[in-house]
mmCIF file of C-alpha atoms in Angstrom:
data_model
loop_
_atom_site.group_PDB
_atom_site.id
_atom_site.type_symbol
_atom_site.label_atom_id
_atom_site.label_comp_id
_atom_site.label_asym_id
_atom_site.label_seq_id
_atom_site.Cartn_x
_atom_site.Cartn_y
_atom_site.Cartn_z
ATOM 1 C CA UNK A 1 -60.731 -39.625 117.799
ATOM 2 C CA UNK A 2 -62.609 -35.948 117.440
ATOM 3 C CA UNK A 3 -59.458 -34.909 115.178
ATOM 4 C CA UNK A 4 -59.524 -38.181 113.254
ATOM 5 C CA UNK A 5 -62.725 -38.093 112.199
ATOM 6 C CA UNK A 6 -62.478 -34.168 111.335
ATOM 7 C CA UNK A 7 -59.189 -35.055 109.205
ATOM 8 C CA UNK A 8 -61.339 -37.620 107.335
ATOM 9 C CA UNK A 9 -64.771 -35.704 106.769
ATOM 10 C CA UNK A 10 -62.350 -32.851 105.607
ATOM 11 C CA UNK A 11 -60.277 -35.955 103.329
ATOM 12 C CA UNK A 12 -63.425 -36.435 101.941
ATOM 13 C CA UNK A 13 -65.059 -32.395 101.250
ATOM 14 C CA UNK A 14 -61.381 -31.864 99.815
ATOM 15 C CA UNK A 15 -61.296 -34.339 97.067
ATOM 16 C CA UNK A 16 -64.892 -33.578 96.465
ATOM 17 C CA UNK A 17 -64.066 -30.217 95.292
ATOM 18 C CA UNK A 18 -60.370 -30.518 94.304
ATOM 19 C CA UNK A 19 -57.990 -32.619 92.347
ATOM 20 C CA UNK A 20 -54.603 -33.317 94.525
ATOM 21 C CA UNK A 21 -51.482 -32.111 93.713
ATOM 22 C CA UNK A 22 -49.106 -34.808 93.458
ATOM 23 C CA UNK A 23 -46.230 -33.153 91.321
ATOM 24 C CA UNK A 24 -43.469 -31.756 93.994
ATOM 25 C CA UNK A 25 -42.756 -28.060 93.745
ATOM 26 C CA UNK A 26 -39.466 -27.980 92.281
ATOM 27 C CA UNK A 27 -38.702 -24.729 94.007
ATOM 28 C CA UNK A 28 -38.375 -24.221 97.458
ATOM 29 C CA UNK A 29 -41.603 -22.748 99.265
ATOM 30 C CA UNK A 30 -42.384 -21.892 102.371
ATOM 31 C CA UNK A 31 -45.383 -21.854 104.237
ATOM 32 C CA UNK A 32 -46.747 -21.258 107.480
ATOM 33 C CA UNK A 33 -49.272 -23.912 109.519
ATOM 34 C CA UNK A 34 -51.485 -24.325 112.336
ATOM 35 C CA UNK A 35 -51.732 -27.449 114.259
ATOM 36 C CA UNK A 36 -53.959 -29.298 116.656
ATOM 37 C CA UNK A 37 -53.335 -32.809 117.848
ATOM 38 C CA UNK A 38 -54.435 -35.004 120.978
ATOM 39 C CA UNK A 39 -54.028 -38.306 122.386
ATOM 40 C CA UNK A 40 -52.890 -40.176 125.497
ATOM 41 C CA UNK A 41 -49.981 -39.429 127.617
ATOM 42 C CA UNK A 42 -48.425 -41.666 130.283
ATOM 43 C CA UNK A 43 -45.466 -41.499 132.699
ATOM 44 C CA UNK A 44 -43.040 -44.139 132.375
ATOM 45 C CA UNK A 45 -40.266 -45.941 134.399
ATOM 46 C CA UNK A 46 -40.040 -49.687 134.030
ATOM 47 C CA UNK A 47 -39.308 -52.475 136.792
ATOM 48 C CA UNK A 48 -41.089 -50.612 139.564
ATOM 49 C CA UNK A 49 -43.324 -52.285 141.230
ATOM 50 C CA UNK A 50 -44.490 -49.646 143.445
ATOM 51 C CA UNK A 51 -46.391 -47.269 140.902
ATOM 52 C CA UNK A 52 -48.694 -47.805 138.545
ATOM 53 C CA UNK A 53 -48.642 -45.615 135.716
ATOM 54 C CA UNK A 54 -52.363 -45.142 134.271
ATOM 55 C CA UNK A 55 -53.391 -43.799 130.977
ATOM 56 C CA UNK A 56 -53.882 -40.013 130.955
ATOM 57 C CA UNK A 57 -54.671 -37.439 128.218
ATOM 58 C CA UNK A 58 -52.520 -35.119 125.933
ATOM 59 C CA UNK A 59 -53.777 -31.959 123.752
ATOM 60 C CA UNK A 60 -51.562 -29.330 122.168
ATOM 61 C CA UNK A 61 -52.054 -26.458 119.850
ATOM 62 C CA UNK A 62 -49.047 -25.075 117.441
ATOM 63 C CA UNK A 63 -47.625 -22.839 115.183
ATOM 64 C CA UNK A 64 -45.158 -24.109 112.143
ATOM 65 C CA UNK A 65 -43.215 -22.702 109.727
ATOM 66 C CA UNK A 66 -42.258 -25.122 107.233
ATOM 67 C CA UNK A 67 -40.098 -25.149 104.101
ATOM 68 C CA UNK A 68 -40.488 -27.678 101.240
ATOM 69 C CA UNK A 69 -38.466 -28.917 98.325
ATOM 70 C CA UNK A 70 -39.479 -31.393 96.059
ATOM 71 C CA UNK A 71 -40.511 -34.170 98.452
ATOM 72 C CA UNK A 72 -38.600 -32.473 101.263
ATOM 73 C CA UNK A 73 -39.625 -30.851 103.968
ATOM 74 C CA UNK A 74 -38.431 -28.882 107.013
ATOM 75 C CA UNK A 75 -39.684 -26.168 109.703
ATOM 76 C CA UNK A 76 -39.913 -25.758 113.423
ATOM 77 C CA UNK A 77 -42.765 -24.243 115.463
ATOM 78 C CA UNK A 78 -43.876 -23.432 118.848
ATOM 79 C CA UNK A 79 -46.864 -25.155 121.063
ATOM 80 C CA UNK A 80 -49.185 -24.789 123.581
ATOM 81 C CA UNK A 81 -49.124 -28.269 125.491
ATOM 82 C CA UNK A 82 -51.410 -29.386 128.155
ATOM 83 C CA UNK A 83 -50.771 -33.139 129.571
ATOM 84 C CA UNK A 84 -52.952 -34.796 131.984
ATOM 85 C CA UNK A 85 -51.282 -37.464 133.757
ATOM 86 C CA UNK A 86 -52.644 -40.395 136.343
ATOM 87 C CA UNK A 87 -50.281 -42.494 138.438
ATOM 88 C CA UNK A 88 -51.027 -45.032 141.364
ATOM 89 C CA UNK A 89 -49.558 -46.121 144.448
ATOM 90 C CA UNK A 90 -49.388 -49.673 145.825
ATOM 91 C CA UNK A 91 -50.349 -50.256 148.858
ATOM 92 C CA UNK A 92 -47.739 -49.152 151.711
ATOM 93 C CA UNK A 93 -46.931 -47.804 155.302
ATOM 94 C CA UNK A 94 -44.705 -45.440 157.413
ATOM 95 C CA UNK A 95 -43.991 -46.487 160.494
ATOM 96 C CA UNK A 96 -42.288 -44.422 163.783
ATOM 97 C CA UNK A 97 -41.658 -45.776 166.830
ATOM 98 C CA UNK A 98 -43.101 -43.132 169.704
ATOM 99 C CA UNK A 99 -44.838 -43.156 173.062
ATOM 100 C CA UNK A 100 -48.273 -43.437 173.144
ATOM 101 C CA UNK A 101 -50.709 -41.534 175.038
ATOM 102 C CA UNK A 102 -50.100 -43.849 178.786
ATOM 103 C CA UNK A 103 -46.109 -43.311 177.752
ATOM 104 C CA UNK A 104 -45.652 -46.852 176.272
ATOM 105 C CA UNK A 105 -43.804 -47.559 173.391
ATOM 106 C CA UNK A 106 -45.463 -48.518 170.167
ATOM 107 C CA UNK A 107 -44.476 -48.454 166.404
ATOM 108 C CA UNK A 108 -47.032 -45.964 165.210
ATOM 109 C CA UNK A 109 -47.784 -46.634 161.637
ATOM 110 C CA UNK A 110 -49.775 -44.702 158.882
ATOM 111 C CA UNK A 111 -51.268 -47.459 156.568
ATOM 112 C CA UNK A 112 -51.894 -46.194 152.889
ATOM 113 C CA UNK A 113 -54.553 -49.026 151.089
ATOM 114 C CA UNK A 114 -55.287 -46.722 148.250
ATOM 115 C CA UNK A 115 -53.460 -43.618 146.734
ATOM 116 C CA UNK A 116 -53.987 -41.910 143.343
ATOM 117 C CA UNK A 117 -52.384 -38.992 142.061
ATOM 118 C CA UNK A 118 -53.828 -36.773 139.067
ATOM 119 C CA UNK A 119 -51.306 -34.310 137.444
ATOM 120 C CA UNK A 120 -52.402 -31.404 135.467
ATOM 121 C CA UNK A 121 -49.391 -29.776 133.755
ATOM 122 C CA UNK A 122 -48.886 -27.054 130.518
ATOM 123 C CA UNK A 123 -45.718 -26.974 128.188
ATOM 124 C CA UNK A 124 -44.345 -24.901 126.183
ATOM 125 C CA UNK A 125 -42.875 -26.799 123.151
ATOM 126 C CA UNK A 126 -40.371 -25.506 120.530
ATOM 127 C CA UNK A 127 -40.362 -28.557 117.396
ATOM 128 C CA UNK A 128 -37.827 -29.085 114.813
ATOM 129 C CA UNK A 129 -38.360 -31.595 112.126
ATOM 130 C CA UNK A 130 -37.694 -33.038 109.184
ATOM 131 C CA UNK A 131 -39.889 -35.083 106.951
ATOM 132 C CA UNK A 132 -40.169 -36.657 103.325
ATOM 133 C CA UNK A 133 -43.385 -37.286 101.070
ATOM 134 C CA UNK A 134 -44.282 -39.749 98.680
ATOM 135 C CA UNK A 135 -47.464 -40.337 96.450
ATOM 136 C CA UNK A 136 -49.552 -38.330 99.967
ATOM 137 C CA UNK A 137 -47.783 -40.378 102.520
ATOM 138 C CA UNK A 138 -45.604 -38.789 104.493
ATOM 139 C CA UNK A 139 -42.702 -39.574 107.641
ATOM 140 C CA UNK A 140 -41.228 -36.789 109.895
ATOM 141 C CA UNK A 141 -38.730 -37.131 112.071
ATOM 142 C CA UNK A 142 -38.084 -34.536 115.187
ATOM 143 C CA UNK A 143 -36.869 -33.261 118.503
ATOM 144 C CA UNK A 144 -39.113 -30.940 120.380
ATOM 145 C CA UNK A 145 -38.189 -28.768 123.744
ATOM 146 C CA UNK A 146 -40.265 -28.766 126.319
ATOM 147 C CA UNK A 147 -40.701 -25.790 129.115
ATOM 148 C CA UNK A 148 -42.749 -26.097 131.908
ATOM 149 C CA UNK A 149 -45.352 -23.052 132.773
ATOM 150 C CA UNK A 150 -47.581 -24.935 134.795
ATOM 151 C CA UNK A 151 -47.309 -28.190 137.125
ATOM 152 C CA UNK A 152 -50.043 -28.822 139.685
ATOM 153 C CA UNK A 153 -51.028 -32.494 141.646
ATOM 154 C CA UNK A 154 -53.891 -33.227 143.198
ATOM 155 C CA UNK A 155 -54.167 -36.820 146.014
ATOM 156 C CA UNK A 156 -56.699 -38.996 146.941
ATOM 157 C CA UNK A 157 -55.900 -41.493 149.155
ATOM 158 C CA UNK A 158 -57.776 -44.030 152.111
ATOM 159 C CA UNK A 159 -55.374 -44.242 154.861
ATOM 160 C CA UNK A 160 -55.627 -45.549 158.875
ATOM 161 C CA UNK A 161 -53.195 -45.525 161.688
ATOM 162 C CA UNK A 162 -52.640 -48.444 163.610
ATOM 163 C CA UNK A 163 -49.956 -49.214 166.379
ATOM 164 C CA UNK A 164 -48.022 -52.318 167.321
ATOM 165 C CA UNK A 165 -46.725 -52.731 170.637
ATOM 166 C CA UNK A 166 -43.815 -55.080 171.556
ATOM 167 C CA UNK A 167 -46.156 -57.313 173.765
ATOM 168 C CA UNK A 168 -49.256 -57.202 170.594
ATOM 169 C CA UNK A 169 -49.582 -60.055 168.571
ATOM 170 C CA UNK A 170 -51.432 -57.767 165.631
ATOM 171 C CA UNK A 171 -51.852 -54.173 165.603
ATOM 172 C CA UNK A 172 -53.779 -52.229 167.113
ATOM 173 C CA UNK A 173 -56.603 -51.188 164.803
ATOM 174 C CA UNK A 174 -59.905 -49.137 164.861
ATOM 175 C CA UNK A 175 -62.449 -50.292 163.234
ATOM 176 C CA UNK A 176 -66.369 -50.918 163.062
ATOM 177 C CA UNK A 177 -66.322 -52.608 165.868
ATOM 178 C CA UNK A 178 -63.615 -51.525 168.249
ATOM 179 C CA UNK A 179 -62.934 -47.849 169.001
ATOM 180 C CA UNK A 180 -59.338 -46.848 169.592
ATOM 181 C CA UNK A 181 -59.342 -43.284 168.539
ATOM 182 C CA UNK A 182 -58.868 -42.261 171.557
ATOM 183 C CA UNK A 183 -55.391 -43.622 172.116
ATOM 184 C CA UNK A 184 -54.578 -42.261 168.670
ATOM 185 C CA UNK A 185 -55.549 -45.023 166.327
ATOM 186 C CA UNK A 186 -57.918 -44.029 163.795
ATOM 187 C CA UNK A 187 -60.296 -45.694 161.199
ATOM 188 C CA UNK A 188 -59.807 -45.796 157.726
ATOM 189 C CA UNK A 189 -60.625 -42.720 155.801
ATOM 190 C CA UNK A 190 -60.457 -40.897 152.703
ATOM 191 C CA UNK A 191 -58.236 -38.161 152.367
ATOM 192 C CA UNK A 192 -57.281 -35.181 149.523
ATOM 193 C CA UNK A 193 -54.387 -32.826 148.899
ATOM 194 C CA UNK A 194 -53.566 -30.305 146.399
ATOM 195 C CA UNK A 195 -50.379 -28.348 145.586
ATOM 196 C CA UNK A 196 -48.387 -27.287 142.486
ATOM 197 C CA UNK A 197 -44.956 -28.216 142.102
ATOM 198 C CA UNK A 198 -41.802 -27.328 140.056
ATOM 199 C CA UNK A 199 -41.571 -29.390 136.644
ATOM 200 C CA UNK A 200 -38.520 -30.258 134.595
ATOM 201 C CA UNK A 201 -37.622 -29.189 131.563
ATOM 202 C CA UNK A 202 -37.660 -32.090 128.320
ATOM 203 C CA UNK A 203 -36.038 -33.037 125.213
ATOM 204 C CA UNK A 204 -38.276 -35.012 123.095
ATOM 205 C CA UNK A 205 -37.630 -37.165 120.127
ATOM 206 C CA UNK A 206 -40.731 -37.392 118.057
ATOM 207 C CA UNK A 207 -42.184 -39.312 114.637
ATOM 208 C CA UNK A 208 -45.073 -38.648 112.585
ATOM 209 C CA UNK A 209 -46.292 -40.482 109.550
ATOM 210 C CA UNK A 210 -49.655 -39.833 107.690
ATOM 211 C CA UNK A 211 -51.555 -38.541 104.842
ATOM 212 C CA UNK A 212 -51.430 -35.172 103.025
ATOM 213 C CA UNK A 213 -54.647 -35.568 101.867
ATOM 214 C CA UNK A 214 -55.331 -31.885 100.386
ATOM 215 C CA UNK A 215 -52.848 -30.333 98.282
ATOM 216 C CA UNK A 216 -53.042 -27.351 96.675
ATOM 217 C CA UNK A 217 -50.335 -24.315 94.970
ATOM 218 C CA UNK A 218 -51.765 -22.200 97.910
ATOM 219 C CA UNK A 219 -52.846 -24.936 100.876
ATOM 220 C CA UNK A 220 -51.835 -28.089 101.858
ATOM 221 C CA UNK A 221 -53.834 -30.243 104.503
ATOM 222 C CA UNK A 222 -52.545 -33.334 106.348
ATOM 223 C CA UNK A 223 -53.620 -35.827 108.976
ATOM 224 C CA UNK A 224 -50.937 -38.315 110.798
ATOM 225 C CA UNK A 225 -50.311 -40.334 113.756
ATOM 226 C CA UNK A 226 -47.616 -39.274 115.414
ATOM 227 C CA UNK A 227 -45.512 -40.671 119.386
ATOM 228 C CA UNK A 228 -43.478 -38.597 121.432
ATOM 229 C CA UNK A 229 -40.630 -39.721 124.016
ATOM 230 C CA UNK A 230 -40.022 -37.001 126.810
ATOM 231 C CA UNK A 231 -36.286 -37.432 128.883
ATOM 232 C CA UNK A 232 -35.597 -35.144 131.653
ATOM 233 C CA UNK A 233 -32.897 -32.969 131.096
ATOM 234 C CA UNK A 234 -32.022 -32.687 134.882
ATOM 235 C CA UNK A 235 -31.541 -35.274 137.204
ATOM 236 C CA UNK A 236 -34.025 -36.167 139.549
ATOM 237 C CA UNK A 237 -33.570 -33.928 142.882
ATOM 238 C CA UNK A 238 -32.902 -35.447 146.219
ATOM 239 C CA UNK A 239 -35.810 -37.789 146.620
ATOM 240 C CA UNK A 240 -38.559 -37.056 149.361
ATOM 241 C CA UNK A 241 -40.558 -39.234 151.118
ATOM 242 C CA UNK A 242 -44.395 -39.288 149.724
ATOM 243 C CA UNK A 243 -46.064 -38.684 152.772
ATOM 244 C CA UNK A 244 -44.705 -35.235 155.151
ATOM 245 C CA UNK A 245 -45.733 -35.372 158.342
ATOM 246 C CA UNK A 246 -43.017 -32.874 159.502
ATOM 247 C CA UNK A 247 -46.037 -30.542 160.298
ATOM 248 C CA UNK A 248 -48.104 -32.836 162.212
ATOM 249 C CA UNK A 249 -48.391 -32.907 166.244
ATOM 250 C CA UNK A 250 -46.594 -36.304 167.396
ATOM 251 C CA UNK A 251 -47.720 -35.534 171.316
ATOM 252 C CA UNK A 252 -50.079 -38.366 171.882
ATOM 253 C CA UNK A 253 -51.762 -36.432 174.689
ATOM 254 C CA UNK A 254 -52.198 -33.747 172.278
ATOM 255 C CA UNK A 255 -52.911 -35.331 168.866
ATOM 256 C CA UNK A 256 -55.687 -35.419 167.297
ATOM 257 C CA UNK A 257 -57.378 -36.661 164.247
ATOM 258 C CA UNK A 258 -58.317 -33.204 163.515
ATOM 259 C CA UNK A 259 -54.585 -32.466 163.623
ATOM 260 C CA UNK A 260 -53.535 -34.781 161.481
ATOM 261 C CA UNK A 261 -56.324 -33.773 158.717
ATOM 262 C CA UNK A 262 -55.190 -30.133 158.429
ATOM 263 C CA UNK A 263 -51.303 -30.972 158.979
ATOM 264 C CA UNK A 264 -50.570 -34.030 156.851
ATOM 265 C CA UNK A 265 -49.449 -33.460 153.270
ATOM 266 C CA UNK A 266 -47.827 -35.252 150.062
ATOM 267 C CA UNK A 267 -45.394 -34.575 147.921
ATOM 268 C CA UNK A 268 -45.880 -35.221 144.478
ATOM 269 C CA UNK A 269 -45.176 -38.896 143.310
ATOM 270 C CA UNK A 270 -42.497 -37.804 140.630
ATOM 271 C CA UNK A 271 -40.407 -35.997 142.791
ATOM 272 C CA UNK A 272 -40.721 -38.800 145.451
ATOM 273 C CA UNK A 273 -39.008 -42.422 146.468
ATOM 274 C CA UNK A 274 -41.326 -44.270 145.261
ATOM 275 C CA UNK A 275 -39.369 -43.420 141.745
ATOM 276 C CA UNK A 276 -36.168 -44.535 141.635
ATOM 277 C CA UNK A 277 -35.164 -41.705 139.362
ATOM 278 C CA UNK A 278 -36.643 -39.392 137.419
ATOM 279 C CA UNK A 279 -39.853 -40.808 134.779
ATOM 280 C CA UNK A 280 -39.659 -40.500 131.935
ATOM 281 C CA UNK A 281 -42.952 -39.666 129.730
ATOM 282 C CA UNK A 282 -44.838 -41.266 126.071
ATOM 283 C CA UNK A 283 -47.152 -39.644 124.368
ATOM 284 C CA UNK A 284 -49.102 -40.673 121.008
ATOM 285 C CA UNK A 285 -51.976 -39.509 119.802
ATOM 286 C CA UNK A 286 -53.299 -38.038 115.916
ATOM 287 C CA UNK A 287 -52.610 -34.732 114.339
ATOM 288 C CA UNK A 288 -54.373 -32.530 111.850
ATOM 289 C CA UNK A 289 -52.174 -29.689 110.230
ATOM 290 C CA UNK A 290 -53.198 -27.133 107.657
ATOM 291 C CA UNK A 291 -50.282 -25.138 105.756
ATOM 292 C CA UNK A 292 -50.479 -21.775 104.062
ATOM 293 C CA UNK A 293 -48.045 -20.930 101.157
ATOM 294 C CA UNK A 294 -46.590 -17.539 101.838
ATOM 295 C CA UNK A 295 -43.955 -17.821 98.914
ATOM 296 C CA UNK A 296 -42.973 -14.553 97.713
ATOM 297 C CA UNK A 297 -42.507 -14.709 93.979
ATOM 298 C CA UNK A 298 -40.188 -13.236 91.759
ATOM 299 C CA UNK A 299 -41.323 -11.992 88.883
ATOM 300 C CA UNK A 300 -38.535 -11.029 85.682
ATOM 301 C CA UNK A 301 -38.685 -7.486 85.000
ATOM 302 C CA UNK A 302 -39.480 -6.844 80.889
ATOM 303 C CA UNK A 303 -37.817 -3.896 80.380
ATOM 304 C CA UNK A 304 -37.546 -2.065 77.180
ATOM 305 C CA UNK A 305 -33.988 -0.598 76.410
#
C-alpha cells in the first residue's frame, strides 16, 4: 500500500512538471532500473485438510536491465527477496504404546490443540521478461529463478500428554483439577522451537500489468500490479514426521516434564507429512520501477575530404 501510494504521489509530481512521452522510440534503447515491490505471499497445496495456509508478507528489491523497441520491451535482472510465510496445523496427536511408570501398558499420546509455524526465508531471484506498452499501459510476461540463502522456522504450539489404558474408558488427563504429572501425564502448555532449515530452489512464472506513468528521452517511471507462482524444482524429500521425539527420555521412571521441554523438537511443516508433497507458493503484491536510459549514441562523423 506504502509503494502504491508513493507510485501515485510521484504519478502526480511527474505530470506536474512534465509532459509524457507517448511516441515509441523507434530505435532500440537500453536502460538500466531499480525496483522495489511488496505484497502478500502464501504457501499453497489444495485438498489438505490438515494445514492451514495463512496470509504472510513478501518484499523484494532488484536490479533490471531492460531493452525497448517501439512498444517492446525486454531485460532480466537480479533480486533481493525476503518472504514471510504463516501456516497452521489442525488439531492432532501421536500416540506410542509404552509402559508406564508401575510397568503397565498404556498408549501414551502427545495431544497438539494448537500449532503455528512462522517462516522467515531470503531469495535470490534472477527475472526474465518480456512486456508490451500501449497509450502508458503496459503487460509483462516472465519466469524468475529463485535461490535460497536463507530459510529459518520458528513453532508455537499448546500441547498435553495424556494416556489410555486398555481397562480406561477416557484418557488419562491432567488438568485443573486432577494431578497426574507424576505418572507422566502433563497439563496443557505452551511450547516454542526454532531452527533453520534447507529450502528448495524455484521456477516462477510471473505477470505484471500497470502504468508507465513518467516518460521521458532519459527516465521512464512505472507502477504495476504484478502475481508470482513459485514450483519446486525438486521433489519433496522423504517426508518426516512433525513432531521428533527421537531425543526425548521414554523411561517413565525417569521422564520428566523437564525432559521433554529441552528434548522435544519439530521439523518444519514443509518438509513434513502433514504435506502430501511439496507446496507450492503465490505471491502478488504492487511494484514501482524507475529506468535510466544508458543508450550510447552514435553520432555521423562530418568529415571534410
Amino acid at each position: 500500500m506504502l509503494i502504491l501510494l508513493l507510485g501515485l504521489s510521484l504519478a502526480a509530481s511527474a505530470h506536474a512538471q512534465s509532459e509524457y512521452y507517448s511516441v515509441s522510440s523507434n530505435k532500440l534503447t537500453h536502460y538500466l532500473g531499480i525496483a522495489l515491490g511488496g505484497g502478500e505471499a502464501n504457501r499453497l497445496q489444495p485438498k489438505n485438510d490438515a494445514i492451514k495456509n495463512k496470509a504472510g508478507a513478501a518484499a523484494a528489491f532488484a536490479l533490471h536491465y531492460e531493452m525497448q523497441y517501439r512498444s517492446w520491451m525486454w531485460g532480466f535482472g537480479l533480486e533481493g527477496a525476503y518472504q514471510l510465510l504463516m501456516d497452521q496445523a489442525n488439531a492432532f496427536s501421536d500416540g506410542f504404546d509404552r509402559l508406564d511408570i508401575d510397568g503397565e501398558m498404556v498408549n501414551y499420546e502427545y495431544v497438539y490443540t494448537a500449532y503455528k509455524e512462522t517462516t522467515n526465508t531470503a531469495h535470490l531471484r534472477i527475472p526474465l521478461y518480456v512486456g508490451k506498452r500501449f497509450k502508458g499501459v503496459y503487460t509483462m510476461l516472465g519466469v524468475r529463478f529463485e535461490i535460497p540463502l536463507m530459510a529459518r522456522y520458528r513453532v508455537a504450539t499448546t500441547m498435553h500428554t495424556q494416556g489410555t489404558y486398555p481397562w480406561s474408558i477416557s484418557p488419562v488427563v491432567s488438568d485443573e483439577i486432577n494431578d497426574f504429572s507424576s505418572l507422566g501425564f502433563y497439563p496443557k502448555q505452551e511450547y516454542a522451537y526454532a531452527d533453520t532449515y534447507s529450502e528448495k530452489m524455484h521456477i516462477a512464472p510471473f505477470v505484471e500489468v500497470g502504468y508507465e506513468f513518467y516518460r521521458t528521452d532519459k527516465v521512464n517511471m512505472r507502477v504495476g500490479a504484478y502475481g508470482a507462482y513459485a514450483l519446486p524444482l525438486s521433489k519433496m524429500a522423504d517426508r518426516k514426521p512433525l513432531a521428533d521425539y527421537s531425543s526425548i527420555d521414554t523411561n517413565p521412571k525417569t521422564q520428566t516434564h523437564a525432559n521433554m521441554e529441552q528434548h522435544i523438537a519439530w521439523n518444519p511443516l514443509a518438509d513434513s507429512d502433514k504435506y502430501f508433497s511439496a507446496p507450492h507458493r503465490l505471491e502478488v503484491g504492487v511494484k514501482l520501477t524507475m529506468l535510466f536510459n544508458v543508450t550510447v549514441e552514435n553520432h555521423k562523423c562530418m568529415c571534410v575530404k
